[in-house]
């Protein structure tokens, strides 16, 4: 008989062991989770924000804001006496991991809803999972709109809420009509600029140039040269991430002042002004629904509690605020309709209102986006914003703005849409509330 | 093959080459793989665990492809994800194009959404061939292999290897990553390609398992053959191999192409299985991860990359999960870092390699073991990828 080689034997048995651990261990791991899910004395809510990887800094702050809200809700007695149990996952800034973790949260942890995602990339990667398994996602980031998934509630701003009043305000108050557009090269800036161009046209302003820098780009001397040569009197920036910091700094270094050529943007928040050194941002304008300086009692107490829990140097920003109030909206919705997904989607969440730090907000009954306030802030030397304009009332979200998409609308109260959404996933994969009008 | 073992002067001992695959390995392998293959039935084909297993198998094949060039031939590539990524993107594009033909996008049209928001109104002509699945699969395998061939001719024929080769491969990965993010009308850019119906559940899992088996047997046959011996000799001392008359550059090009082919296959299956590809899957970070899995599992072993991938990725998934996060929070990554440091410091041969060493030390030397030991010794002396740098003078065995 031939002798078994020990080394190969070892390799083989190693593989077998690996197989056994995986094949045998995994079912245990999740049998335990199922057992937990059936306890039923708590309401499970998934929290899906990256705590590690490239977007961890901003996502950790969202995660913190949601935990703060959950802590407050539980301290006030929970939802109808039941405590919220956060189920935290770290998708490591990787899109496929987002999808896998979403699947785990929905199928194994059986969470009622998930608060999560920050980038459009991560949202688009989890949406097919939420749609197929009928989960509920609350998404706090401003985004490019043109989307309307049955299983997602959008609590961040869509472009019409940040832009529609901003452009006329620039014309009226800054008296500037020559715009140069600079953005990062991906979906959000492209879609936003499409709307911005339509707005420019409406008010008779001029488009002096449009340029896109690669994501993460930090060298803007050519761009700044182009701006100088174009004769533009203000810049509309949709740069994101590190590019913001680099662009503002180099803009100032090249001799532009905020009085000559202000940068107007729907993106730059307190987070970025702190990162770039506030003197570089001072005098430039940001349009957002929330600033840390918003003067409401709700905001004062929010900022206070946030700082008490996470440190006095922390700043709050609009996305965090949305992460915070969406947790409350969810809690109220569960109290109203129970934890079943379709009840939550069609009864609980639509129309839900809350006194958020930015003012009273409301989830739209038709398109499942959120009514938010519009504000324009002028950056100060200390990195905070002076609010120079506030809308008279909260603004209706419009994921398909009329001046670009006159034939499209999103309506979850429409009977033909509802009929389509009632069909099982195997027959109908279109889970969007978008319809032609 | 008959070898006269000098010493003792007795009758020559007849020694056979070890079998390609020992019977017990076949049985064990079949057992483990059938366990994995039937997992959808006992944990449900919708379970994320099944998803992870399929994904990890693709990653493990990717790590195996790195092991072939790094562990067995001594070429450290920090850009192996290029071949994985191209394979993945070809298949993902094909599936996405076909999916949108049948299911309108959120814009209501029948071309992928990333083309729509970049102003394209129809699928560009050069992408039309991807609509056919066999063509897409063929391209997914052929383009990376061809690219590896070109890369090999450019570098290895000019005697560029070692650190320089590693740097060039790294640059390759950076370039591809940038390319994908920039040419977003054709690649989906930063958001990648998602929302197409991927192949899930038991049937495709069996395909992945079958490809895994083919890759393992292929790698075993390659490393076990005469070519494999030459490759190892190139790893251990390429100058000597050259002097003995072997065309070192051609051997390197050959194994590099085989490895790229394998990585491309893994990428193609990955795209079909997971249903999401992003620029990260073609970038330097992912390449380096593959190297880490191989190092943790054990270089120059065939099972090592599999153990390494499942261990590292599995641990990452579990540690970043609710049960552990509650008391490790975001610091779980330090734990992973500590693991890598421990592996590099104390078990540089990786898990499988180290256990193998330990077992061999205790065995009495049959010829195959002696040969393995020689192999191992030479490999130890050449732990560094630099073919000239690792030799310790005065410690030449024999």
XYZ file of N, CA and C in Angstrom, chain A residues 57-244:
564
model
N -15.101 58.147 8.254
C -15.177 59.336 9.108
C -16.589 59.899 9.116
N -17.133 60.132 7.920
C -18.468 60.715 7.849
C -19.518 59.707 8.289
N -19.355 58.447 7.901
C -20.389 57.468 8.238
C -20.431 57.169 9.732
N -19.300 57.268 10.398
C -19.301 57.050 11.841
C -20.154 58.112 12.526
N -20.112 59.344 11.987
C -20.909 60.396 12.618
C -22.404 60.130 12.425
N -22.780 59.546 11.290
C -24.188 59.190 11.072
C -24.612 58.084 12.045
N -23.739 57.107 12.138
C -23.943 55.994 13.066
C -24.131 56.525 14.499
N -23.277 57.471 14.882
C -23.381 58.061 16.222
C -24.704 58.784 16.426
N -25.109 59.558 15.406
C -26.345 60.329 15.535
C -27.536 59.397 15.701
N -27.527 58.274 14.960
C -28.639 57.328 15.058
C -28.656 56.636 16.421
N -27.479 56.298 16.914
C -27.425 55.663 18.237
C -27.905 56.616 19.321
N -27.554 57.908 19.154
C -28.004 58.906 20.123
C -29.527 58.957 20.149
N -30.127 58.973 18.953
C -31.590 59.028 18.878
C -32.211 57.786 19.512
N -31.630 56.614 19.223
C -32.176 55.375 19.785
C -32.086 55.399 21.312
N -30.952 55.877 21.808
C -30.772 55.973 23.259
C -31.840 56.865 23.879
N -32.113 57.993 23.198
C -33.125 58.926 23.719
C -34.515 58.307 23.690
N -34.812 57.634 22.570
C -36.142 57.022 22.454
C -36.325 55.965 23.534
N -35.293 55.151 23.745
C -35.377 54.110 24.778
C -35.506 54.716 26.174
N -34.764 55.810 26.399
C -34.818 56.447 27.720
C -36.215 57.004 27.992
N -36.895 57.381 26.890
C -38.251 57.923 27.054
C -39.310 56.834 27.070
N -38.882 55.574 27.163
C -39.852 54.496 27.286
C -40.003 53.629 26.061
N -39.185 53.871 25.033
C -39.211 53.021 23.847
C -40.441 53.245 22.996
N -40.751 52.257 22.161
C -41.923 52.344 21.286
C -43.016 51.497 21.903
N -44.073 52.123 22.380
C -45.161 51.409 23.076
C -44.611 50.446 24.124
N -43.599 50.873 24.834
C -43.048 50.033 25.893
C -41.957 49.074 25.449
N -41.810 48.907 24.143
C -40.742 48.025 23.665
C -39.496 48.842 23.367
N -38.350 48.311 23.785
C -37.098 49.013 23.537
C -36.631 48.762 22.091
N -35.917 49.747 21.543
C -35.287 49.530 20.240
C -33.933 48.872 20.478
N -33.675 47.792 19.751
C -32.377 47.142 19.854
C -31.612 47.381 18.554
N -30.573 48.212 18.597
C -29.827 48.446 17.357
C -28.979 47.219 16.999
N -29.030 46.810 15.738
C -28.161 45.733 15.257
C -27.148 46.382 14.329
N -25.912 46.453 14.794
C -24.916 47.250 14.092
C -24.054 46.372 13.196
N -23.889 46.807 11.956
C -22.985 46.114 11.042
C -22.008 47.132 10.466
N -20.806 46.672 10.194
C -19.803 47.546 9.596
C -19.477 47.055 8.187
N -20.004 47.731 7.156
C -19.753 47.265 5.791
C -18.405 47.689 5.225
N -17.543 48.269 6.009
C -16.140 48.504 5.639
C -15.936 49.335 4.375
N -16.880 50.196 4.047
C -16.783 51.054 2.858
C -16.714 50.254 1.561
N -17.105 48.985 1.572
C -17.053 48.168 0.361
C -18.467 47.868 -0.124
N -18.760 48.160 -1.405
C -20.144 48.064 -1.855
C -20.708 46.653 -1.758
N -19.891 45.620 -2.072
C -20.487 44.274 -2.000
C -20.764 43.904 -0.557
N -19.922 44.371 0.347
C -20.152 44.043 1.750
C -21.437 44.716 2.236
N -21.711 45.925 1.726
C -22.977 46.580 2.045
C -24.145 45.651 1.710
N -24.105 45.074 0.503
C -25.207 44.217 0.072
C -25.307 42.970 0.942
N -24.163 42.375 1.275
C -24.195 41.156 2.101
C -24.719 41.447 3.501
N -24.253 42.578 4.053
C -24.697 42.922 5.407
C -26.191 43.247 5.410
N -26.648 43.875 4.334
C -28.078 44.192 4.244
C -28.885 42.899 4.252
N -28.389 41.927 3.506
C -29.071 40.635 3.432
C -29.100 39.974 4.811
N -27.988 40.043 5.503
C -27.929 39.449 6.838
C -28.926 40.136 7.758
N -28.970 41.472 7.699
C -29.878 42.208 8.583
C -31.331 41.838 8.314
N -31.683 41.756 7.026
C -33.086 41.499 6.699
C -33.463 40.049 6.979
N -32.654 39.109 6.481
C -33.059 37.709 6.536
C -32.731 37.031 7.862
N -31.585 37.333 8.436
C -31.195 36.606 9.646
C -31.539 37.346 10.921
N -31.220 38.624 10.953
C -31.542 39.376 12.164
C -33.003 39.786 12.166
N -33.646 39.732 11.002
C -35.053 40.082 10.865
C -35.354 41.455 11.476
N -34.550 42.423 11.080
C -34.765 43.765 11.611
C -36.031 44.357 10.981
N -36.656 45.261 11.719
C -37.850 45.929 11.218
C -37.505 46.877 10.080
N -36.415 47.589 10.249
C -35.973 48.532 9.226
C -34.482 48.735 9.396
N -33.868 49.312 8.371
C -32.434 49.589 8.433
C -32.219 51.083 8.247
N -31.416 51.672 9.117
C -30.974 53.046 8.926
C -29.579 52.920 8.342
N -29.351 53.486 7.146
C -28.013 53.248 6.649
C -27.648 53.850 5.323
N -26.406 53.611 4.944
C -25.749 54.030 3.703
C -25.438 55.527 3.727
N -24.439 55.884 2.961
C -24.101 57.291 2.816
C -23.925 57.632 1.332
N -23.072 56.919 0.627
C -22.853 57.238 -0.783
C -23.977 56.648 -1.633
N -24.145 57.237 -2.821
C -25.110 56.680 -3.765
C -24.692 55.272 -4.165
N -23.382 55.064 -4.253
C -22.891 53.741 -4.650
C -23.377 52.684 -3.670
N -23.281 52.983 -2.368
C -23.698 51.980 -1.397
C -25.211 51.809 -1.428
N -25.958 52.905 -1.615
C -27.405 52.777 -1.671
C -27.819 51.932 -2.870
N -27.198 52.204 -4.012
C -27.562 51.431 -5.197
C -27.177 49.966 -5.059
N -26.161 49.677 -4.268
C -25.787 48.272 -4.117
C -26.726 47.529 -3.177
N -27.325 48.226 -2.188
C -28.224 47.505 -1.276
C -29.676 47.482 -1.769
N -30.046 48.441 -2.622
C -31.459 48.515 -3.018
C -32.013 47.216 -3.621
N -31.271 46.561 -4.532
C -31.819 45.300 -5.056
C -32.117 44.292 -3.947
N -31.295 44.267 -2.904
C -31.515 43.356 -1.781
C -32.789 43.748 -1.034
N -32.930 45.040 -0.733
C -34.124 45.502 -0.010
C -35.382 45.242 -0.825
N -35.274 45.440 -2.146
C -36.455 45.261 -2.987
C -36.852 43.797 -3.067
N -35.848 42.925 -3.224
C -36.188 41.510 -3.372
C -36.769 40.931 -2.080
N -36.189 41.309 -0.929
C -36.639 40.703 0.334
C -37.574 41.615 1.117
N -38.032 42.660 0.477
C -38.995 43.583 1.054
C -38.569 44.134 2.417
N -37.397 44.699 2.459
C -36.931 45.372 3.669
C -37.278 46.851 3.607
N -36.966 47.571 4.681
C -37.213 49.010 4.716
C -35.895 49.713 5.021
N -35.512 50.623 4.134
C -34.269 51.364 4.319
C -34.580 52.845 4.491
N -33.987 53.475 5.488
C -34.069 54.932 5.612
C -32.692 55.501 5.315
N -32.644 56.373 4.324
C -31.371 56.839 3.769
C -31.216 58.336 4.020
N -30.215 58.761 4.778
C -30.167 60.145 5.253
C -29.422 61.142 4.374
N -28.815 60.708 3.284
C -27.932 61.607 2.551
C -28.688 62.397 1.487
N -28.224 63.621 1.232
C -28.692 64.325 0.048
C -28.231 63.512 -1.152
N -28.993 63.453 -2.193
C -28.569 62.657 -3.353
C -29.160 63.242 -4.608
N -28.846 62.611 -5.763
C -29.130 63.222 -7.054
C -30.577 63.038 -7.511
N -31.388 62.332 -6.721
C -32.806 62.094 -7.062
C -32.965 61.219 -8.302
N -34.108 61.341 -8.983
C -34.451 60.461 -10.101
C -34.499 58.995 -9.661
N -34.910 58.786 -8.447
C -35.031 57.426 -7.970
C -36.234 57.397 -7.041
N -36.867 56.265 -6.908
C -38.075 56.211 -6.114
C -38.381 54.755 -5.802
N -37.565 54.162 -4.938
C -37.766 52.748 -4.663
C -38.806 52.571 -3.571
N -39.641 51.562 -3.748
C -40.674 51.277 -2.761
C -40.058 51.044 -1.376
N -38.888 50.426 -1.336
C -38.333 49.983 -0.067
C -37.377 50.988 0.565
N -37.303 52.183 -0.028
C -36.383 53.170 0.520
C -37.130 54.459 0.840
N -36.839 55.011 2.023
C -37.342 56.335 2.370
C -36.168 57.286 2.423
N -36.298 58.406 1.677
C -35.174 59.305 1.504
C -35.375 60.506 2.421
N -34.540 60.607 3.463
C -34.735 61.718 4.388
C -33.735 62.851 4.158
N -32.819 62.660 3.200
C -31.907 63.742 2.843
C -32.530 64.596 1.747
N -31.838 65.696 1.425
C -32.391 66.620 0.436
C -32.223 66.078 -0.976
N -33.186 66.397 -1.849
C -33.014 66.176 -3.283
C -32.716 67.537 -3.907
N -32.146 67.583 -5.121
C -31.658 68.863 -5.659
C -32.680 69.991 -5.608
N -33.960 69.721 -5.867
C -34.894 70.852 -5.910
C -34.969 71.579 -4.571
N -34.720 70.858 -3.479
C -34.809 71.502 -2.166
C -33.588 72.364 -1.862
N -32.503 72.116 -2.536
C -31.305 72.900 -2.275
C -31.052 73.942 -3.352
N -31.542 73.678 -4.579
C -31.159 74.531 -5.702
C -32.228 75.533 -6.113
N -33.490 75.146 -6.066
C -34.539 75.959 -6.674
C -34.589 77.380 -6.129
N -34.267 77.532 -4.842
C -34.274 78.883 -4.275
C -32.890 79.517 -4.275
N -31.881 78.675 -4.372
C -30.501 79.137 -4.277
C -30.129 80.001 -5.483
N -30.455 79.501 -6.664
C -30.043 80.204 -7.889
C -30.705 81.583 -7.989
N -32.041 81.661 -7.835
C -32.660 83.003 -7.857
C -32.100 83.910 -6.759
N -31.765 83.329 -5.605
C -31.217 84.133 -4.510
C -29.885 84.736 -4.908
N -29.042 83.929 -5.584
C -27.740 84.437 -6.025
C -27.934 85.608 -6.984
N -28.887 85.439 -7.910
C -29.149 86.518 -8.875
C -29.654 87.760 -8.150
N -30.585 87.576 -7.222
C -31.215 88.731 -6.581
C -30.319 89.392 -5.538
N -29.663 88.593 -4.711
C -28.954 89.173 -3.575
C -27.468 89.398 -3.817
N -26.832 88.506 -4.594
C -25.419 88.710 -4.883
C -25.245 89.433 -6.212
N -26.350 89.527 -6.949
C -26.342 90.185 -8.248
C -25.298 89.561 -9.179
N -25.298 88.262 -9.250
C -24.329 87.584 -10.115
C -25.044 86.663 -11.086
N -24.628 86.754 -12.352
C -25.320 85.991 -13.385
C -24.367 85.213 -14.266
N -23.078 85.187 -13.904
C -22.121 84.452 -14.737
C -21.542 83.310 -13.904
N -21.980 82.121 -14.235
C -21.668 80.987 -13.377
C -20.664 80.044 -14.022
N -19.698 79.580 -13.236
C -18.780 78.532 -13.694
C -19.023 77.303 -12.835
N -19.241 76.157 -13.484
C -19.571 74.953 -12.716
C -18.377 74.023 -12.634
N -18.034 73.650 -11.417
C -16.978 72.665 -11.245
C -17.507 71.551 -10.340
N -17.260 70.302 -10.742
C -17.765 69.186 -9.934
C -16.831 67.998 -9.992
N -17.043 67.063 -9.094
C -16.321 65.804 -9.173
C -16.991 64.958 -10.243
N -16.185 64.112 -10.860
C -16.706 63.378 -12.008
C -17.452 62.112 -11.587
N -18.676 62.284 -11.146
C -19.531 61.116 -10.932
C -20.987 61.543 -10.954
N -21.864 60.661 -10.548
C -23.281 60.870 -10.867
C -23.872 62.123 -10.209
N -23.583 62.352 -8.920
C -24.254 63.446 -8.219
C -24.002 64.808 -8.877
N -22.726 65.192 -9.109
C -22.491 66.495 -9.743
C -23.109 66.601 -11.136
N -23.043 65.507 -11.898
C -23.593 65.575 -13.258
C -25.095 65.839 -13.231
N -25.799 65.112 -12.384
C -27.250 65.280 -12.319
C -27.613 66.646 -11.738
N -26.847 67.057 -10.708
C -27.129 68.344 -10.080
C -26.910 69.489 -11.067
N -25.829 69.391 -11.831
C -25.545 70.453 -12.790
C -26.583 70.519 -13.906
N -27.169 69.374 -14.223
C -28.233 69.378 -15.213
C -29.371 70.289 -14.740
N -29.718 70.161 -13.459
C -30.770 71.015 -12.912
C -30.308 72.465 -12.829
N -29.039 72.624 -12.412
C -28.519 73.984 -12.245
C -28.543 74.737 -13.566
N -28.202 74.046 -14.644
C -28.194 74.686 -15.962
C -29.611 75.121 -16.352
N -30.578 74.256 -16.032
C -31.973 74.624 -16.329
C -32.374 75.861 -15.544
N -31.914 75.924 -14.279
C -32.242 77.088 -13.442
C -31.578 78.349 -13.974
N -30.322 78.219 -14.414
C -29.604 79.368 -14.980
C -30.399 79.924 -16.162
N -30.838 79.004 -16.996
C -31.566 79.415 -18.183
C -32.848 80.153 -17.817
N -33.534 79.602 -16.800
C -34.801 80.205 -16.373
C -34.621 81.649 -15.934
N -33.535 81.909 -15.199
C -33.380 83.269 -14.676
C -32.504 84.125 -15.582
N -32.176 83.615 -16.761
C -31.413 84.402 -17.714
C -29.947 84.570 -17.360
N -29.424 83.693 -16.484
C -28.009 83.774 -16.140
C -27.188 83.000 -17.161
N -25.878 83.258 -17.125
C -25.019 82.662 -18.147
C -24.206 81.506 -17.587
N -24.039 80.478 -18.425
C -23.183 79.357 -18.078
C -21.816 79.606 -18.705
N -20.806 79.929 -17.884
C -19.497 80.311 -18.414
C -18.579 79.116 -18.611
N -18.965 77.982 -18.112
C -18.095 76.809 -18.268
C -18.507 75.722 -17.303
N -18.156 74.486 -17.660
C -18.550 73.344 -16.847
C -17.398 72.365 -16.881
N -16.957 71.934 -15.723
C -15.777 71.085 -15.713
C -15.889 70.036 -14.615
N -15.331 68.849 -14.886
C -15.382 67.784 -13.882
C -13.972 67.297 -13.572
N -13.660 67.242 -12.287
C -12.353 66.754 -11.860
C -12.512 65.310 -11.400
N -11.483 64.482 -11.608
C -11.573 63.100 -11.140
C -11.819 63.072 -9.630
N -12.544 62.071 -9.166
C -12.809 61.941 -7.726
C -11.497 61.895 -6.958
N -11.427 62.655 -5.883
C -10.218 62.652 -5.079
C -9.132 63.555 -5.626
N -9.423 64.244 -6.726
C -8.450 65.144 -7.353
C -8.118 66.294 -6.402
N -6.843 66.676 -6.316
C -6.489 67.741 -5.383
C -5.627 68.818 -6.036
N -5.566 68.860 -7.357
C -4.696 69.829 -8.034
C -5.573 70.657 -8.968
N -5.843 71.908 -8.555
C -6.864 72.665 -9.273
C -6.346 73.909 -9.982
N -5.023 74.025 -10.175
C -4.517 75.278 -10.748
C -5.072 75.519 -12.153
N -5.176 74.475 -12.973
C -5.734 74.660 -14.323
C -7.189 75.088 -14.240
N -7.924 74.430 -13.371
C -9.338 74.772 -13.224
C -9.483 76.234 -12.813
N -8.674 76.643 -11.840
C -8.768 78.011 -11.329
C -8.393 79.005 -12.423
N -7.386 78.640 -13.228
C -7.035 79.456 -14.391
C -8.204 79.613 -15.337
N -8.853 78.475 -15.617
C -10.003 78.504 -16.517
C -11.101 79.403 -15.973
N -11.300 79.336 -14.656
C -12.327 80.174 -14.047
C -11.980 81.649 -14.234
N -10.691 81.964 -13.982
C -10.251 83.356 -14.113
C -10.453 83.840 -15.549
N -10.124 82.967 -16.524
C -10.223 83.380 -17.934
C -11.655 83.441 -18.443
N -12.544 82.723 -17.762
C -13.911 82.642 -18.279
C -14.714 83.911 -18.018
N -14.258 84.702 -17.046
C -15.010 85.908 -16.705
C -16.199 85.634 -15.816
N -16.252 84.452 -15.216
C -17.368 84.119 -14.338
C -17.313 84.971 -13.077
N -18.484 85.310 -12.524
C -18.456 86.073 -11.281
C -18.870 85.235 -10.070
N -19.233 83.997 -10.283
C -19.289 83.081 -9.150
C -19.086 81.650 -9.616
N -18.738 80.770 -8.663
C -18.467 79.380 -8.984
C -19.536 78.522 -8.326
N -20.078 77.598 -9.088
C -21.003 76.635 -8.494
C -20.256 75.309 -8.369
N -19.994 74.901 -7.138
C -19.140 73.737 -6.924
C -19.936 72.538 -6.436
N -19.739 71.408 -7.097
C -20.283 70.144 -6.613
C -19.140 69.154 -6.399
N -18.002 69.683 -5.986
C -16.888 68.818 -5.630
C -17.223 68.096 -4.324
N -16.681 66.903 -4.167
C -16.917 66.174 -2.916
C -15.594 65.726 -2.305
N -15.652 65.408 -1.017
C -14.524 64.796 -0.310
C -13.304 65.687 -0.236
N -12.134 65.069 -0.434
C -10.866 65.783 -0.312
C -10.727 66.901 -1.334
N -11.422 66.763 -2.472
C -11.324 67.795 -3.511
C -11.827 69.131 -2.994
N -12.835 69.120 -2.121
C -13.396 70.363 -1.580
C -12.296 71.135 -0.865
